[in-house]
Short mmCIF file of C-alpha atoms in Angstrom, two decimals:
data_model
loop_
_atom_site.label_atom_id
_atom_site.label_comp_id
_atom_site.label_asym_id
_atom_site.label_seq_id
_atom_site.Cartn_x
_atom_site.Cartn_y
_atom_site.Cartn_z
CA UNK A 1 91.54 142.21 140.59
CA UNK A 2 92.24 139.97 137.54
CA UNK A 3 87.92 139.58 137.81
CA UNK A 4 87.69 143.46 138.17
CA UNK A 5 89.79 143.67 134.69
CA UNK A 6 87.73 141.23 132.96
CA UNK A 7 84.50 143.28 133.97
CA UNK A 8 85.82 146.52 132.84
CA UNK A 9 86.12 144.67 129.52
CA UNK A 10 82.90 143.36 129.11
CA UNK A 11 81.75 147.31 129.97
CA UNK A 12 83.93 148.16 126.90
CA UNK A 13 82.47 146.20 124.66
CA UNK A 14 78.51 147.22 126.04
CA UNK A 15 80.00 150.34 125.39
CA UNK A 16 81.16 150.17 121.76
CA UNK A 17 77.82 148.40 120.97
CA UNK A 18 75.79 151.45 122.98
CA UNK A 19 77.49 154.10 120.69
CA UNK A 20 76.79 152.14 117.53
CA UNK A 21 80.96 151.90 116.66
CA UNK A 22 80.85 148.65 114.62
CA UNK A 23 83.13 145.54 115.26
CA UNK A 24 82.08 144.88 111.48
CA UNK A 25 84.89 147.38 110.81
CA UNK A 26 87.27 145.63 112.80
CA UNK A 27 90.03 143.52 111.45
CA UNK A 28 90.17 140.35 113.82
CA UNK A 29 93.78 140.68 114.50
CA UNK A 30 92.63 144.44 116.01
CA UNK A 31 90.00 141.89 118.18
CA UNK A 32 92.17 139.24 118.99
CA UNK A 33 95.36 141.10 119.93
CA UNK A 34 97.41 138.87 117.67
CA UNK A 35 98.40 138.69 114.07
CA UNK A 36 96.47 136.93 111.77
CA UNK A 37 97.86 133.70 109.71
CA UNK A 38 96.16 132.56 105.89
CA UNK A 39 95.90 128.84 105.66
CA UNK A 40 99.33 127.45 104.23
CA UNK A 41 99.48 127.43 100.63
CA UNK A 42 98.06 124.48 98.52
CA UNK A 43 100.41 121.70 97.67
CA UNK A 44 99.88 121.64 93.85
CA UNK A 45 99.26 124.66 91.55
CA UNK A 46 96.76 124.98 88.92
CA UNK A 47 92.71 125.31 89.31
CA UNK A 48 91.34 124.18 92.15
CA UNK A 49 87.42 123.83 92.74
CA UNK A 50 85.27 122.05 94.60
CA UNK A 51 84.31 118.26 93.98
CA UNK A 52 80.61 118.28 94.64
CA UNK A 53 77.48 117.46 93.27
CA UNK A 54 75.67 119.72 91.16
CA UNK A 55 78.52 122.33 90.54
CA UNK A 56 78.80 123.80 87.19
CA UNK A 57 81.60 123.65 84.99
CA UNK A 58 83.57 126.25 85.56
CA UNK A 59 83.35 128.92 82.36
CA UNK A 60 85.32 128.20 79.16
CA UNK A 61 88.27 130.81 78.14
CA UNK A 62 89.89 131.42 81.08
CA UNK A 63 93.50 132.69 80.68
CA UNK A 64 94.55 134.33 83.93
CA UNK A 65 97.32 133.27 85.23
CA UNK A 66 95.53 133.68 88.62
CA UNK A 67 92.12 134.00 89.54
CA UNK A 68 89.87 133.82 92.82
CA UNK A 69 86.18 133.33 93.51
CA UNK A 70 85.17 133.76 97.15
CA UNK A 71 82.07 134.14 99.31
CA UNK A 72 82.64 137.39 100.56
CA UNK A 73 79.78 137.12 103.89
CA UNK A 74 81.68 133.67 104.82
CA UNK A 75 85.53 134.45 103.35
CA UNK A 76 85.10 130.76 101.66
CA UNK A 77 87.19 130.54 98.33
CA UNK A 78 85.04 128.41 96.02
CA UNK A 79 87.57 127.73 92.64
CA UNK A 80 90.77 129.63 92.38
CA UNK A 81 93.54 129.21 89.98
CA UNK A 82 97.13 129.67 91.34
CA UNK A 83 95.47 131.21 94.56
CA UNK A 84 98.84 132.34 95.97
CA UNK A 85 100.70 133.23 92.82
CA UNK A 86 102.56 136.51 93.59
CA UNK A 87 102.36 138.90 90.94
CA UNK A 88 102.30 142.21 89.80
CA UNK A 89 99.06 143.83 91.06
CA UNK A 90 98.90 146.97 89.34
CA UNK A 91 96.34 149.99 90.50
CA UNK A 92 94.12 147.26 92.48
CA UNK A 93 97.06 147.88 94.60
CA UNK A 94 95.24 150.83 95.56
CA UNK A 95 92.74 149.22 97.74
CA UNK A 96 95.26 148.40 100.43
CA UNK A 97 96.36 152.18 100.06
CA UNK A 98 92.46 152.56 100.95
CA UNK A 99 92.31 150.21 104.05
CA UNK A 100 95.40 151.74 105.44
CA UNK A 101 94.78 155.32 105.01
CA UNK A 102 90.87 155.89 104.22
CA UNK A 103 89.97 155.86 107.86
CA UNK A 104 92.17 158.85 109.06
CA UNK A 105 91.19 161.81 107.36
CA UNK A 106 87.65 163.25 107.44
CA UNK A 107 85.86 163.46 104.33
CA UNK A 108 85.63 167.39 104.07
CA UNK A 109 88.51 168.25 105.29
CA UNK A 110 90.78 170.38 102.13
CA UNK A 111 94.17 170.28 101.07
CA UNK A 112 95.85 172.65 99.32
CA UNK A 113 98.50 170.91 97.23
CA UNK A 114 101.99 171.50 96.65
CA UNK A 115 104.34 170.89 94.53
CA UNK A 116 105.90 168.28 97.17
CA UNK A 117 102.67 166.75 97.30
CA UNK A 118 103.39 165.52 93.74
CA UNK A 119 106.84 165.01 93.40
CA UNK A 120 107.95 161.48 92.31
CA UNK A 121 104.63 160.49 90.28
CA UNK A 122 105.88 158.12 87.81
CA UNK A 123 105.62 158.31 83.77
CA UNK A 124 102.25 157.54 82.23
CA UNK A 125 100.52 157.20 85.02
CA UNK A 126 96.89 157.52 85.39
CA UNK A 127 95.76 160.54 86.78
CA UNK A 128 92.81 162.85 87.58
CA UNK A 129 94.11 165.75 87.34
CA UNK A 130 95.30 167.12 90.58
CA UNK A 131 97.16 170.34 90.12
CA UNK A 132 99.73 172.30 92.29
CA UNK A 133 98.06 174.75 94.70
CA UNK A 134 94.45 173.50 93.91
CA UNK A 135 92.47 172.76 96.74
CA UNK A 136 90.66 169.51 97.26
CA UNK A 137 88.48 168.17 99.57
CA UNK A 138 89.84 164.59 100.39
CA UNK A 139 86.21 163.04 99.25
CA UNK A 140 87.50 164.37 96.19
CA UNK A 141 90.87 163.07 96.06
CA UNK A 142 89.45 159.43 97.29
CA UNK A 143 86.90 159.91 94.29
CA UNK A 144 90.32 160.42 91.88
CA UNK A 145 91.88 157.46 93.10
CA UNK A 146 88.66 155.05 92.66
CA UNK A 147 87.17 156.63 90.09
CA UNK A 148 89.85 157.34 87.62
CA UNK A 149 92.94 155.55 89.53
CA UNK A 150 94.64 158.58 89.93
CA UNK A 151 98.45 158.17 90.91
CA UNK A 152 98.36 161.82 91.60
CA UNK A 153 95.40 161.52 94.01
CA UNK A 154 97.61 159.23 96.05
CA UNK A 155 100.53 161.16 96.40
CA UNK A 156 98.30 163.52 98.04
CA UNK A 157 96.94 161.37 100.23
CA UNK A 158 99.82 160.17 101.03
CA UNK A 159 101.71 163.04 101.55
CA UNK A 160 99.06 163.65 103.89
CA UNK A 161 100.02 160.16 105.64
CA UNK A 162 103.20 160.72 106.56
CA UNK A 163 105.39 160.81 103.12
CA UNK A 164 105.20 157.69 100.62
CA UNK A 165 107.80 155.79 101.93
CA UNK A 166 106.21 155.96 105.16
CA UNK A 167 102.83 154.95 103.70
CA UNK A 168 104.56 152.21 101.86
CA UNK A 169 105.74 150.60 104.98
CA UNK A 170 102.64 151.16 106.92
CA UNK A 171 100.41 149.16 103.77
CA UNK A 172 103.03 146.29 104.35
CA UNK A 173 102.01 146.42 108.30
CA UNK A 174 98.18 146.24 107.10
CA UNK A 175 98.95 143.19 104.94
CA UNK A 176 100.55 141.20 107.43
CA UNK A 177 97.70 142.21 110.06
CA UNK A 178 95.33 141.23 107.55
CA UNK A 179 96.55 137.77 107.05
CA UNK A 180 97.94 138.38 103.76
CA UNK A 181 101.59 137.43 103.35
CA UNK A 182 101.44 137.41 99.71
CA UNK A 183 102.50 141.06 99.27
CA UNK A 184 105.48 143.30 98.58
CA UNK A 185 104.51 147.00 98.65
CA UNK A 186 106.67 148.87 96.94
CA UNK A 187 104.84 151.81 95.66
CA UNK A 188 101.05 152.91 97.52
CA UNK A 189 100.05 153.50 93.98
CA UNK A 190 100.14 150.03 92.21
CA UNK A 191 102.81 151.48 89.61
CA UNK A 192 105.08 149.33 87.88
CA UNK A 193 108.16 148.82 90.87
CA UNK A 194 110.40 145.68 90.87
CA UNK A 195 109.58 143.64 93.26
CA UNK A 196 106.16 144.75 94.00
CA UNK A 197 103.70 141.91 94.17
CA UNK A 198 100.70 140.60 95.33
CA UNK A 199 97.93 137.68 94.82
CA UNK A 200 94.17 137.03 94.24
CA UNK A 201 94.11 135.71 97.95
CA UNK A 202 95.62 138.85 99.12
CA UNK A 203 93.86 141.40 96.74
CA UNK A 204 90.76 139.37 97.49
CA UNK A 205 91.37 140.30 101.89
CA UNK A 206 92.14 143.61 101.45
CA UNK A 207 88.68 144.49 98.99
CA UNK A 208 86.76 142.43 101.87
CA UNK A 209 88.72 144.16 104.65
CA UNK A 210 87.35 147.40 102.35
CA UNK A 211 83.94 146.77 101.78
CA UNK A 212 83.12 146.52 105.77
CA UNK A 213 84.13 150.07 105.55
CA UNK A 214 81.47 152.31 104.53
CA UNK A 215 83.61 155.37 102.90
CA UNK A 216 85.66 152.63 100.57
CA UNK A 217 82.21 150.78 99.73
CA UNK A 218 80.80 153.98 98.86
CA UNK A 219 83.93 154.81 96.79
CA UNK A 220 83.83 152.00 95.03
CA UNK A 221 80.81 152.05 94.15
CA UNK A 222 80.33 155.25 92.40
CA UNK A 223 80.29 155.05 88.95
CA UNK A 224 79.91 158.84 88.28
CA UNK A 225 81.08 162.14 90.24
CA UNK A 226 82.47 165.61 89.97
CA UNK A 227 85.85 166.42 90.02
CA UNK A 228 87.35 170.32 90.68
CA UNK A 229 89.30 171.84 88.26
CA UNK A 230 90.49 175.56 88.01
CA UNK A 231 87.95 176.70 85.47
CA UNK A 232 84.92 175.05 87.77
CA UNK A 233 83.86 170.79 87.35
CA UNK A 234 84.73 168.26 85.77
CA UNK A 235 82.19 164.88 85.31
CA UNK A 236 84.87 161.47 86.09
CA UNK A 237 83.82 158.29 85.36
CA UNK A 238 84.67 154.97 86.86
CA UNK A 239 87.28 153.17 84.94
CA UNK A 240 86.00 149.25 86.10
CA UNK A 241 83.68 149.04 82.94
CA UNK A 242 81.64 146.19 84.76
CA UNK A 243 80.30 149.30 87.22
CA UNK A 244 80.11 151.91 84.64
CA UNK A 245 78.83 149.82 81.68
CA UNK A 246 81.16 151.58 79.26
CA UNK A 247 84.14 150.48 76.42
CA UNK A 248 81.57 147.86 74.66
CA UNK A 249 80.81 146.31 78.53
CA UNK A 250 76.94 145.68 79.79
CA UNK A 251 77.39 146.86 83.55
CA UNK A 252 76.97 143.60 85.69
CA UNK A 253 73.81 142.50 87.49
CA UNK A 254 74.01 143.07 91.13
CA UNK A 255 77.52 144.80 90.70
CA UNK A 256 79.19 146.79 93.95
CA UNK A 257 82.39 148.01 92.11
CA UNK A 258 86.04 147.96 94.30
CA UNK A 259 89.11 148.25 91.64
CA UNK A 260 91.00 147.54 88.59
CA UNK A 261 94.08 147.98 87.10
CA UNK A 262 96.90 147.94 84.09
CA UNK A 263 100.43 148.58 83.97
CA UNK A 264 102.79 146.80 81.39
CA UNK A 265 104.01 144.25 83.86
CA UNK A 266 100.57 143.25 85.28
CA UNK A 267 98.37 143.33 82.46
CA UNK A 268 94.84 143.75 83.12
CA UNK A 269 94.05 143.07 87.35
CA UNK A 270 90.19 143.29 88.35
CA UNK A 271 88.88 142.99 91.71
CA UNK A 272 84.97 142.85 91.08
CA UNK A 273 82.23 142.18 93.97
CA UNK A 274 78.89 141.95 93.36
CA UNK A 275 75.80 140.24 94.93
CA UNK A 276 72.66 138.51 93.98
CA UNK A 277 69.76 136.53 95.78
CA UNK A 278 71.34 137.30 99.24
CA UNK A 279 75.10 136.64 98.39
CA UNK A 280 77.94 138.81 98.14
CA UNK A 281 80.95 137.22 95.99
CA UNK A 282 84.26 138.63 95.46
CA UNK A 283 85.99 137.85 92.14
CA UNK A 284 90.22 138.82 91.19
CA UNK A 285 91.82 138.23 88.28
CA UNK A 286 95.23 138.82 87.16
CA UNK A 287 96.81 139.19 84.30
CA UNK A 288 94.16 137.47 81.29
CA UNK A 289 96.59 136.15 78.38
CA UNK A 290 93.95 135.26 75.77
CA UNK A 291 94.48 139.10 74.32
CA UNK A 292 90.90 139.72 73.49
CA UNK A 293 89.09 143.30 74.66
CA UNK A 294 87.87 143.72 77.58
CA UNK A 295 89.48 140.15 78.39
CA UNK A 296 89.66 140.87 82.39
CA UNK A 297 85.59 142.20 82.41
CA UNK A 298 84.06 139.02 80.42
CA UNK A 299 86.35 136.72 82.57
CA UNK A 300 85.56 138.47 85.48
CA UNK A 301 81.97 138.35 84.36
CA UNK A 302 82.06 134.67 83.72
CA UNK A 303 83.78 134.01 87.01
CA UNK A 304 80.59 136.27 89.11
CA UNK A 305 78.00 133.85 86.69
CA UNK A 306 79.74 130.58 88.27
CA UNK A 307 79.87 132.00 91.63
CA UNK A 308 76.15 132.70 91.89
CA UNK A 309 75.47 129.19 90.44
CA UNK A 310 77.85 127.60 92.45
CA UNK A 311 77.63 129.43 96.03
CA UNK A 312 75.47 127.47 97.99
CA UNK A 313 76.45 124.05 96.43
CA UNK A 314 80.26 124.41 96.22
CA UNK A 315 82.31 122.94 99.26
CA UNK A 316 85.54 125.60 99.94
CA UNK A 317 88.66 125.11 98.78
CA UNK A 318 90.19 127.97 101.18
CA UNK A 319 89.15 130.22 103.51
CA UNK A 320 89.64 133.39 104.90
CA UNK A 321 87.60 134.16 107.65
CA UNK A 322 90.26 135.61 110.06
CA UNK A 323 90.95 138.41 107.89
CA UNK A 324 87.79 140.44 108.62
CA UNK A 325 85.83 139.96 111.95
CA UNK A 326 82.64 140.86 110.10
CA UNK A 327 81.69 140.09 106.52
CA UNK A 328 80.52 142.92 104.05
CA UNK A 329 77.30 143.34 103.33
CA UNK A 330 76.54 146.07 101.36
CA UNK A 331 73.99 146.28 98.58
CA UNK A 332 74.79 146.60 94.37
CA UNK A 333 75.26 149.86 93.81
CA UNK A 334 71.99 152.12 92.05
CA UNK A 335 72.36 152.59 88.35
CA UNK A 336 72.72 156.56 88.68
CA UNK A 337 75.30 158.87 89.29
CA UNK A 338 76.82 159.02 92.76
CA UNK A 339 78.37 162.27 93.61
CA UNK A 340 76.48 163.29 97.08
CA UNK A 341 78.61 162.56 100.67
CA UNK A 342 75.50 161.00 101.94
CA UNK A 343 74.04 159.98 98.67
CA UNK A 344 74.08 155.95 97.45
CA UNK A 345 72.55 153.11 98.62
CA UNK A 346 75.46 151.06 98.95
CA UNK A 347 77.64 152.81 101.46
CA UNK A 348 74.26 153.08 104.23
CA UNK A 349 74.01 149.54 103.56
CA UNK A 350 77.18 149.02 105.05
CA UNK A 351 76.98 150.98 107.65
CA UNK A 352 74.12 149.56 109.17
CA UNK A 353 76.18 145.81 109.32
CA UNK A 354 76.59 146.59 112.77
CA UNK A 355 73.07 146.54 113.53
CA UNK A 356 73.14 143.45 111.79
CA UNK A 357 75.96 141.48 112.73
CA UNK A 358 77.16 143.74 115.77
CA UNK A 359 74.76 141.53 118.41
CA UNK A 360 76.21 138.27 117.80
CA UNK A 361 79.72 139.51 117.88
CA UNK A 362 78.86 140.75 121.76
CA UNK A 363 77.11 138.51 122.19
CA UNK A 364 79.79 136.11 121.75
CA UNK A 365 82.77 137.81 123.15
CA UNK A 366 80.39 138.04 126.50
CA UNK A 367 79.69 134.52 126.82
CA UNK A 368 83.63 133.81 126.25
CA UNK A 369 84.11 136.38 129.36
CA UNK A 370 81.37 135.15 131.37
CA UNK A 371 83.38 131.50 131.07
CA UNK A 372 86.59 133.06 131.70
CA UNK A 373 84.95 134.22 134.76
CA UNK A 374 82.96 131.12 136.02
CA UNK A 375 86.36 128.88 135.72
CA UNK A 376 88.36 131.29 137.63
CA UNK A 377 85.88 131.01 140.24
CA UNK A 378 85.61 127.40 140.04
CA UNK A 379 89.66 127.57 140.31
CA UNK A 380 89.48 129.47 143.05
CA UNK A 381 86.88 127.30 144.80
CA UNK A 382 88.80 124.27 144.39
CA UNK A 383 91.85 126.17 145.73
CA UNK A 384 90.64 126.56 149.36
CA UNK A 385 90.50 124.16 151.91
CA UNK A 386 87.03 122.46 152.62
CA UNK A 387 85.29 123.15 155.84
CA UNK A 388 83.81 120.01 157.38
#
């Protein structure tokens, strides 16, 4: 019987792989049945980077109080400063709003919004401009929120979800799953809440937990869209001014997109992939002090510069492979507007990791039940009595 069981398995997984449903998209704790755990924290604070030969100096002018730079194919962190300082993470928040709730709603489906819908959406927040009994589609509400950080988009979505507080607690559930222990949600929105915190470690999982997803690295991406409005369209654009090139910033080389942020307590917060020459890098910063404009981007920027330098010559300092069981791959986004549900390189790209990274996963998870199998029977054998 227990044999029969493990067979039935294996059929599962031929299965998944025969309808094309990725395991890229898969947290590992989903795989492994058990929660994931981030290395311990490191003993001393400060920068940390690799001690090797041939890596560059890390940039000059860096103020965050906490930064990240991480391999995003092999989860390896390569420098980080104050990797698990927990601090106010402001709208890139948002991203673990998007990894929790993202995958349950189709695209076209349309809300009409109420007034509940809204209720509770706090003081100067950013919004899009979602209005009471306007009907959105909820590619257009996940547009608001990534496009233009809309608070208001949330509560929609949200509401949709189950209620905030509900949605709140269920984020804190997809931290924890995720390996990231880091976090106090709060509010699903990023907005200034005591107590709410997070870290580049944790921001950094949840954007790689998001860009194995194709809808979030579609969303992401876009620099560009149309948004409804009562008298017809209006034309968003993307707030992270390393994607959209705007506010005095050159858009990056090789830039994907995923999230920033500002509230008064966090300051600037920038979560910024971006690949080059075959290797996708994740970058978070929190919280620049040096004051100047557009002090998160240029760090940010200077951070990416280091990481494509440094990639294949720095040793890691951290890792966090366990906290996706397949690494993103998805292409920098095309310099044009974005505003088709099947338009943009970026999202196809990673939607066709499975057909990239799918095989070895089976592969794998076959040979470890073929094992399971042989030593039962080789248990079994040993069990009964020999016949002369």
């Amino acid at each position: 019987m227990a044999i029969d069981a493990l067979s039935r398995k294996a059929g599962a997984l031929a299965v998944i792989a025969a309808t094309g449903l990725s395991l890229a998209f898969i947290p590992a704790p989903a795989l492994a049945g058990t929660p994931a755990h981030r290395p311990p924290a490191p003993a001393t604070a400060g920068v940390q980077v690799a001690d090797a030969p041939d890596v560059p100096k890390l940039p000059d002018g860096l103020s965050a109080l906490s930064w990240a730079v991480t391999d995003a194919e092999s989860g390896s962190v390569l420098a980080a400063k104050d990797l698990h300082r927990r601090l106010p993470p402001a709208s890139t928040l948002k991203t673990l709003f998007a990894v929790t709730a993202l995958p349950k709603f189709a695209a076209d489906s349309v809300r009409q919004v109420s007034a509940a819908d809204l209720e509770g959406v706090g003081a100067g927040s950013s919004l899009v401009g979602v209005t009471e009994g306007g009907s959105y589609t909820v590619a257009d509400l996940w547009r608001g929120v990534f496009l233009r950080s809309g608070n208001d988009a949330v509560h929609v979505l949200a509401s949709m979800n189950g209620g905030w507080d509900a949605t709140a607690r269920e984020m804190q559930q997809k931290a924890r799953s995720l390996g990231a222990e880091d976090t106090t949600v709060q509010s699903p929105d990023g907005y200034d809440t005591p107590g709410q915190v997070s870290s580049a470690y944790d921001l950094t999982v949840f954007a790689r937990a998001g860009l194995a997803n194709a809808d979030f690295a579609r969303y992401c991406s876009t620099a560009q869209a149309d948004f409804p409005t009562a008298s017809g369209v209006t034309r968003i654009e993307n707030t992270n001014r390393l994607l959209s090139g705007a506010g005095g910033m050159t858009r990056y080389p090789g830039i994907i997109g995923v999230k920033n942020g500002y509230t008064t307590n966090a300051g600037n917060t920038l979560i910024a992939a971006a690949r080059r020459d075959g290797h996708t890098l994740l970058v978070t910063v929190m919280n620049p002090q040096s004051g100047q404009a557009n002090g998160v981007y240029k760090e940010a920027a200077s951070l990416l510069d280091w990481g494509f330098e440094s990639v294949d010559k720095a040793e890691p300092i951290s890792s966090m492979t366990r906290a996706v069981a397949q690494s993103p791959q998805v292409q920098p986004a095309a310099h044009t507007t974005q505003t088709d549900e099947r338009g943009g390189s970026p999202w196809r790209d990673a939607l066709a990791l499975w057909a990239g990274g799918i095989g070895a996963t089976v592969l794998a998870m076959g040979a470890a039940v073929a094992w399971r199998l042989h030593a039962r029977r080789r248990a079994a054998a040993a069990r009964r009595p020999e016949v002369p």
